[in-house]
Short mmCIF file of C-alpha atoms and ligand atoms in Angstrom, two decimals:
data_model
loop_
_atom_site.label_atom_id
_atom_site.label_comp_id
_atom_site.label_asym_id
_atom_site.label_seq_id
_atom_site.Cartn_x
_atom_site.Cartn_y
_atom_site.Cartn_z
CA UNK A 6 1.95 -16.03 -18.42
CA UNK A 7 0.68 -14.46 -15.18
CA UNK A 8 2.63 -11.58 -13.63
CA UNK A 9 2.03 -10.54 -10.03
CA UNK A 10 3.41 -7.23 -8.71
CA UNK A 11 4.42 -7.04 -5.06
CA UNK A 12 6.66 -4.77 -3.01
CA UNK A 13 9.56 -6.00 -0.94
CA UNK A 14 9.24 -6.00 2.84
CA UNK A 15 6.03 -6.30 4.82
CA UNK A 16 3.68 -6.83 1.87
CA UNK A 17 5.91 -9.51 0.36
CA UNK A 18 6.33 -11.23 3.74
CA UNK A 19 2.57 -11.20 4.42
CA UNK A 20 1.70 -12.22 0.85
CA UNK A 21 3.96 -15.29 0.82
CA UNK A 22 1.67 -17.51 2.95
CA UNK A 23 -1.36 -16.46 0.85
CA UNK A 24 0.49 -17.29 -2.37
CA UNK A 25 1.71 -20.58 -0.89
CA UNK A 26 -1.90 -21.61 -0.12
CA UNK A 27 -2.59 -21.00 -3.80
CA UNK A 28 0.46 -23.16 -4.60
CA UNK A 29 2.55 -20.25 -5.89
CA UNK A 30 6.01 -20.47 -4.38
CA UNK A 31 8.82 -18.13 -5.45
CA UNK A 32 12.10 -19.80 -6.33
CA UNK A 33 14.21 -16.68 -5.79
CA UNK A 34 14.28 -14.76 -2.51
CA UNK A 35 14.20 -10.94 -2.82
CA UNK A 36 16.15 -10.67 0.47
CA UNK A 37 19.19 -12.33 -1.07
CA UNK A 38 18.69 -11.79 -4.79
CA UNK A 39 18.94 -8.54 -6.74
CA UNK A 40 16.56 -9.94 -9.34
CA UNK A 41 13.44 -7.86 -9.97
CA UNK A 42 11.59 -10.69 -11.66
CA UNK A 43 11.22 -13.74 -9.44
CA UNK A 44 10.51 -17.16 -10.90
CA UNK A 45 8.04 -19.36 -9.12
CA UNK A 46 7.30 -23.10 -9.01
CA UNK A 47 5.12 -22.50 -12.11
CA UNK A 48 6.89 -21.68 -15.39
CA UNK A 49 3.99 -19.41 -16.35
CA UNK A 50 3.74 -17.39 -13.09
CA UNK A 51 6.27 -14.75 -12.09
CA UNK A 52 6.49 -12.07 -9.43
CA UNK A 53 7.80 -8.58 -10.14
CA UNK A 54 9.33 -6.83 -7.16
CA UNK A 55 8.70 -3.08 -7.24
CA UNK A 56 8.20 -0.09 -4.94
CA UNK A 57 4.89 -0.21 -3.04
CA UNK A 58 3.73 3.05 -4.66
CA UNK A 59 4.41 1.68 -8.16
CA UNK A 60 2.17 -1.39 -7.86
CA UNK A 61 -1.06 0.32 -9.09
CA UNK A 62 0.80 1.81 -12.07
CA UNK A 63 2.22 -1.55 -13.18
CA UNK A 64 -1.19 -3.21 -12.87
CA UNK A 65 -3.14 -0.35 -14.48
CA UNK A 66 -0.91 -0.40 -17.58
CA UNK A 67 -0.92 -4.20 -17.79
CA UNK A 68 2.79 -4.57 -17.00
CA UNK A 69 1.48 -6.89 -14.27
CA UNK A 70 -1.83 -8.77 -14.34
CA UNK A 71 -2.27 -8.67 -10.59
CA UNK A 72 -0.78 -6.76 -7.71
CA UNK A 73 -0.93 -6.33 -3.97
CA UNK A 74 -1.06 -2.74 -2.74
CA UNK A 75 -1.94 -0.86 0.43
CA UNK A 76 -5.27 1.01 0.39
CA UNK A 77 -3.26 4.15 1.28
CA UNK A 78 -1.36 3.79 -1.99
CA UNK A 79 -4.53 3.02 -3.95
CA UNK A 80 -6.52 6.04 -2.75
CA UNK A 81 -3.54 8.25 -3.49
CA UNK A 82 -3.14 6.71 -6.97
CA UNK A 83 -6.87 7.28 -7.69
CA UNK A 84 -7.53 5.08 -10.70
CA UNK A 85 -10.82 3.80 -12.07
CA UNK A 86 -8.91 1.40 -14.28
CA UNK A 87 -8.21 -1.25 -11.68
CA UNK A 88 -10.35 -4.01 -10.26
CA UNK A 89 -10.00 -4.35 -6.51
CA UNK A 90 -11.68 -7.69 -5.85
CA UNK A 91 -10.29 -8.55 -2.41
CA UNK A 92 -9.27 -7.06 0.89
CA UNK A 93 -6.34 -9.32 1.83
CA UNK A 94 -6.30 -7.98 5.40
CA UNK A 95 -2.49 -7.86 5.50
CA UNK A 96 -0.14 -4.95 6.34
CA UNK A 97 -2.91 -3.39 8.44
CA UNK A 98 -2.41 0.11 9.81
CA UNK A 99 -4.20 3.46 10.04
CA UNK A 100 -3.81 6.59 7.96
CA UNK A 101 -3.77 9.42 10.48
CA UNK A 102 -2.89 12.98 11.16
CA UNK A 103 -0.25 13.41 13.85
CA UNK A 104 1.24 16.42 15.60
CA UNK A 105 3.70 17.22 18.40
CA UNK A 106 2.29 16.13 21.76
CA UNK A 107 2.28 19.69 23.16
CA UNK A 108 0.82 21.34 20.02
CA UNK A 109 -2.68 22.87 20.08
CA UNK A 110 -5.63 21.44 18.08
CA UNK A 111 -5.24 21.79 14.32
CA UNK A 112 -7.02 24.93 13.09
CA UNK A 113 -6.56 27.98 10.84
CA UNK A 114 -4.10 27.78 7.98
CA UNK A 115 -1.71 24.89 8.48
CA UNK A 116 1.27 23.21 6.83
CA UNK A 117 1.11 19.45 6.45
CA UNK A 118 4.01 17.16 5.51
CA UNK A 119 3.10 13.89 3.83
CA UNK A 120 3.73 11.56 0.96
CA UNK A 121 -0.07 11.28 0.54
CA UNK A 122 -0.55 14.67 -1.13
CA UNK A 123 -3.91 14.15 -2.86
CA UNK A 124 -5.41 12.26 0.07
CA UNK A 125 -4.32 14.95 2.54
CA UNK A 126 -5.65 17.71 0.26
CA UNK A 127 -9.03 15.99 0.06
CA UNK A 128 -9.14 15.31 3.78
CA UNK A 129 -8.41 18.88 4.90
CA UNK A 130 -10.61 20.40 2.17
CA UNK A 131 -13.45 18.18 3.43
CA UNK A 132 -12.99 19.63 6.90
CA UNK A 133 -12.83 23.19 5.58
CA UNK A 134 -9.24 23.57 6.78
CA UNK A 135 -6.81 25.53 4.61
CA UNK A 136 -3.78 23.28 4.33
CA UNK A 137 -0.54 23.80 2.48
CA UNK A 138 0.70 20.31 1.67
CA UNK A 139 4.45 19.65 1.56
CA UNK A 140 5.39 16.49 -0.29
CA UNK A 141 8.00 14.32 1.44
CA UNK A 142 9.16 10.84 0.48
CA UNK A 143 9.89 9.53 3.99
CA UNK A 144 10.75 10.44 7.59
CA UNK A 145 7.59 12.56 7.78
CA UNK A 146 7.84 12.54 11.60
CA UNK A 147 10.83 14.85 11.35
CA UNK A 148 8.88 17.67 9.69
CA UNK A 149 7.07 19.08 12.77
CA UNK A 150 10.22 18.74 14.90
CA UNK A 151 12.30 20.91 12.58
CA UNK A 152 9.52 23.43 11.91
CA UNK A 153 8.82 22.30 8.35
CA UNK A 154 5.17 21.53 9.08
CA UNK A 155 2.54 21.79 11.82
CA UNK A 156 1.42 18.23 11.42
CA UNK A 157 1.83 15.14 9.25
CA UNK A 158 -0.37 12.63 7.49
CA UNK A 159 1.15 9.14 7.61
CA UNK A 160 0.38 5.54 8.38
CA UNK A 161 0.50 4.48 12.03
CA UNK A 162 0.61 0.96 13.40
CA UNK A 163 2.04 0.61 16.91
CA UNK A 164 2.52 4.38 17.29
CA UNK A 165 6.17 3.76 18.26
CA UNK A 166 7.60 5.94 15.51
CA UNK A 167 5.36 8.86 16.50
CA UNK A 168 6.16 8.47 20.22
CA UNK A 169 9.89 8.18 19.60
CA UNK A 170 9.75 11.54 17.86
CA UNK A 171 7.57 13.42 20.33
CA UNK A 172 4.42 13.21 18.20
CA UNK A 173 0.96 11.80 18.91
CA UNK A 174 -1.77 10.46 16.66
CA UNK A 175 -4.65 12.90 16.21
CA UNK A 176 -7.38 12.13 13.67
CA UNK A 177 -8.10 8.86 11.91
CA UNK A 178 -8.42 9.37 8.15
CA UNK A 179 -8.89 5.73 7.16
CA UNK A 180 -8.22 2.16 8.28
CA UNK A 181 -5.72 0.62 5.86
CA UNK A 182 -5.05 -2.91 4.66
CA UNK A 183 -3.60 -4.33 1.47
CA UNK A 184 -5.82 -5.16 -1.48
CA UNK A 185 -5.56 -7.46 -4.44
CA UNK A 186 -5.72 -5.38 -7.61
CA UNK A 187 -6.28 -6.77 -11.10
CA UNK A 188 -5.75 -5.29 -14.56
CA UNK A 189 -9.13 -4.96 -16.30
CA UNK A 190 -8.04 -6.53 -19.58
CA UNK A 191 -6.25 -9.38 -17.79
CA UNK A 192 -9.40 -10.09 -15.79
CA UNK A 193 -11.19 -10.76 -19.10
CA UNK A 194 -8.39 -12.39 -21.11
CA UNK A 195 -6.89 -14.48 -18.30
CA UNK A 196 -10.05 -15.15 -16.34
CA UNK A 197 -9.38 -18.89 -16.18
CA UNK A 198 -6.05 -18.26 -14.46
CA UNK A 199 -7.03 -15.32 -12.28
CA UNK A 200 -10.45 -16.35 -10.94
CA UNK A 201 -9.21 -19.58 -9.26
CA UNK A 202 -6.46 -17.54 -7.61
CA UNK A 203 -8.98 -15.03 -6.25
CA UNK A 204 -11.17 -17.93 -5.05
CA UNK A 205 -8.23 -19.54 -3.26
CA UNK A 206 -7.20 -16.26 -1.58
CA UNK A 207 -10.81 -15.82 -0.46
CA UNK A 208 -10.88 -19.35 0.96
CA UNK A 209 -7.62 -18.85 2.85
CA UNK A 210 -8.81 -15.53 4.26
CA UNK A 211 -12.12 -17.05 5.37
CA UNK A 212 -10.21 -19.73 7.30
CA UNK A 213 -8.06 -17.19 9.16
P1 ATP B 18 7.62 3.00 -1.05
O1 ATP B 18 8.77 2.06 -1.04
O2 ATP B 18 6.88 3.00 -2.35
O3 ATP B 18 7.94 4.38 -0.53
P2 ATP B 18 6.76 2.13 1.57
O4 ATP B 18 8.16 2.36 2.06
O5 ATP B 18 5.63 2.83 2.30
O6 ATP B 18 6.57 2.41 0.01
P3 ATP B 18 6.26 -0.31 2.88
O7 ATP B 18 6.84 0.34 4.10
O8 ATP B 18 6.70 -1.69 2.50
O9 ATP B 18 6.47 0.57 1.61
O10 ATP B 18 4.71 -0.30 3.09
C1 ATP B 18 3.85 -0.96 2.21
C2 ATP B 18 2.42 -0.80 2.70
O11 ATP B 18 2.31 -1.40 3.99
C3 ATP B 18 1.95 0.64 2.87
O12 ATP B 18 1.43 1.14 1.64
C4 ATP B 18 0.90 0.50 3.94
O13 ATP B 18 -0.33 0.09 3.36
C5 ATP B 18 1.44 -0.64 4.81
N1 ATP B 18 2.24 -0.16 5.96
C6 ATP B 18 3.13 0.84 5.99
N2 ATP B 18 3.68 0.98 7.22
C7 ATP B 18 3.10 0.05 7.98
C8 ATP B 18 3.25 -0.32 9.35
N3 ATP B 18 4.09 0.31 10.15
N4 ATP B 18 2.54 -1.35 9.80
C9 ATP B 18 1.68 -2.02 8.99
N5 ATP B 18 1.49 -1.70 7.70
C10 ATP B 18 2.19 -0.69 7.19
C1 PRP B 19 5.97 3.27 8.39
C2 PRP B 19 5.39 4.67 8.54
C3 PRP B 19 5.75 5.05 9.96
C4 PRP B 19 5.81 3.70 10.65
C5 PRP B 19 4.61 3.55 11.52
O1 PRP B 19 7.33 3.38 8.15
O2 PRP B 19 5.89 5.57 7.57
O3 PRP B 19 7.01 5.70 10.00
O4 PRP B 19 5.77 2.67 9.65
O5 PRP B 19 4.64 2.33 12.22
P1 PRP B 19 4.55 2.30 13.82
O6 PRP B 19 3.34 3.09 14.18
O7 PRP B 19 4.42 0.85 14.17
O8 PRP B 19 5.80 2.93 14.37
P2 PRP B 19 8.18 2.11 7.66
O9 PRP B 19 8.51 1.22 8.80
O10 PRP B 19 7.47 1.45 6.52
O11 PRP B 19 9.44 2.81 7.13
P3 PRP B 19 9.57 3.59 5.74
O12 PRP B 19 8.23 4.17 5.38
O13 PRP B 19 10.59 4.62 6.03
O14 PRP B 19 9.98 2.52 4.75
#
């Protein structure tokens, strides 16, 4: 049995064509089904549908053999117990700092709202900036508007969400894309199932 962990939404949508090229086609549709385990056209391959931030945890503990997770999630999760064999180049965006358009340059002691607590701590420490990090689970853009924080650390794609809330992107922390992650024990025990899948993903990506 091979279990692949993916999150609903953009990663699932972008992963479907890659999986299809490897002849893995889900039978159930997470948009219409409440099922968390999706059957596929192979009796021995299933997809588990979980929160994006939970993908590394499932794969690290072997609850899933493989997973697809954003690099933002992976650097925040910080595990040495995962193989990361492939950049799938899907769900691309940038991890950035952002602040209100009229706000001065970030300096001194600042408050930062983010769901990427460890990454933000490392980033500001590396710049020698004293930052108090406030953990939020969403709608980070609201924090500077209501005086909760001076700036945010979040992913940015089109910049529309920032603009719509009177914020602007400031500093690039990292370019982000989704990666294939593999459980270390599965990589050894299920090599004959997993390696051809990695090879096929690689082939598809090379043709894009
Ligand atoms: P969770 O449900 O665990 O809180 P989430 O809501 O961030 O996670 P998604 O919005 O589906 O989950 O994002 C999944 C991944 O897609 C992120 O980890 C990031 O790598 C990438 N991503 C997030 N926002 C964008 C965006 N606007 N454009 C492109 N990629 C994005
Ligand atoms: C992400 C992110 C930003 C937005 C950036 O939110 O948290 O709010 O995308 O994209 P943009 O630069 O193209 O506007 P998402 O759409 O995933 O919503 P959620 O995090 O609340 O699920």
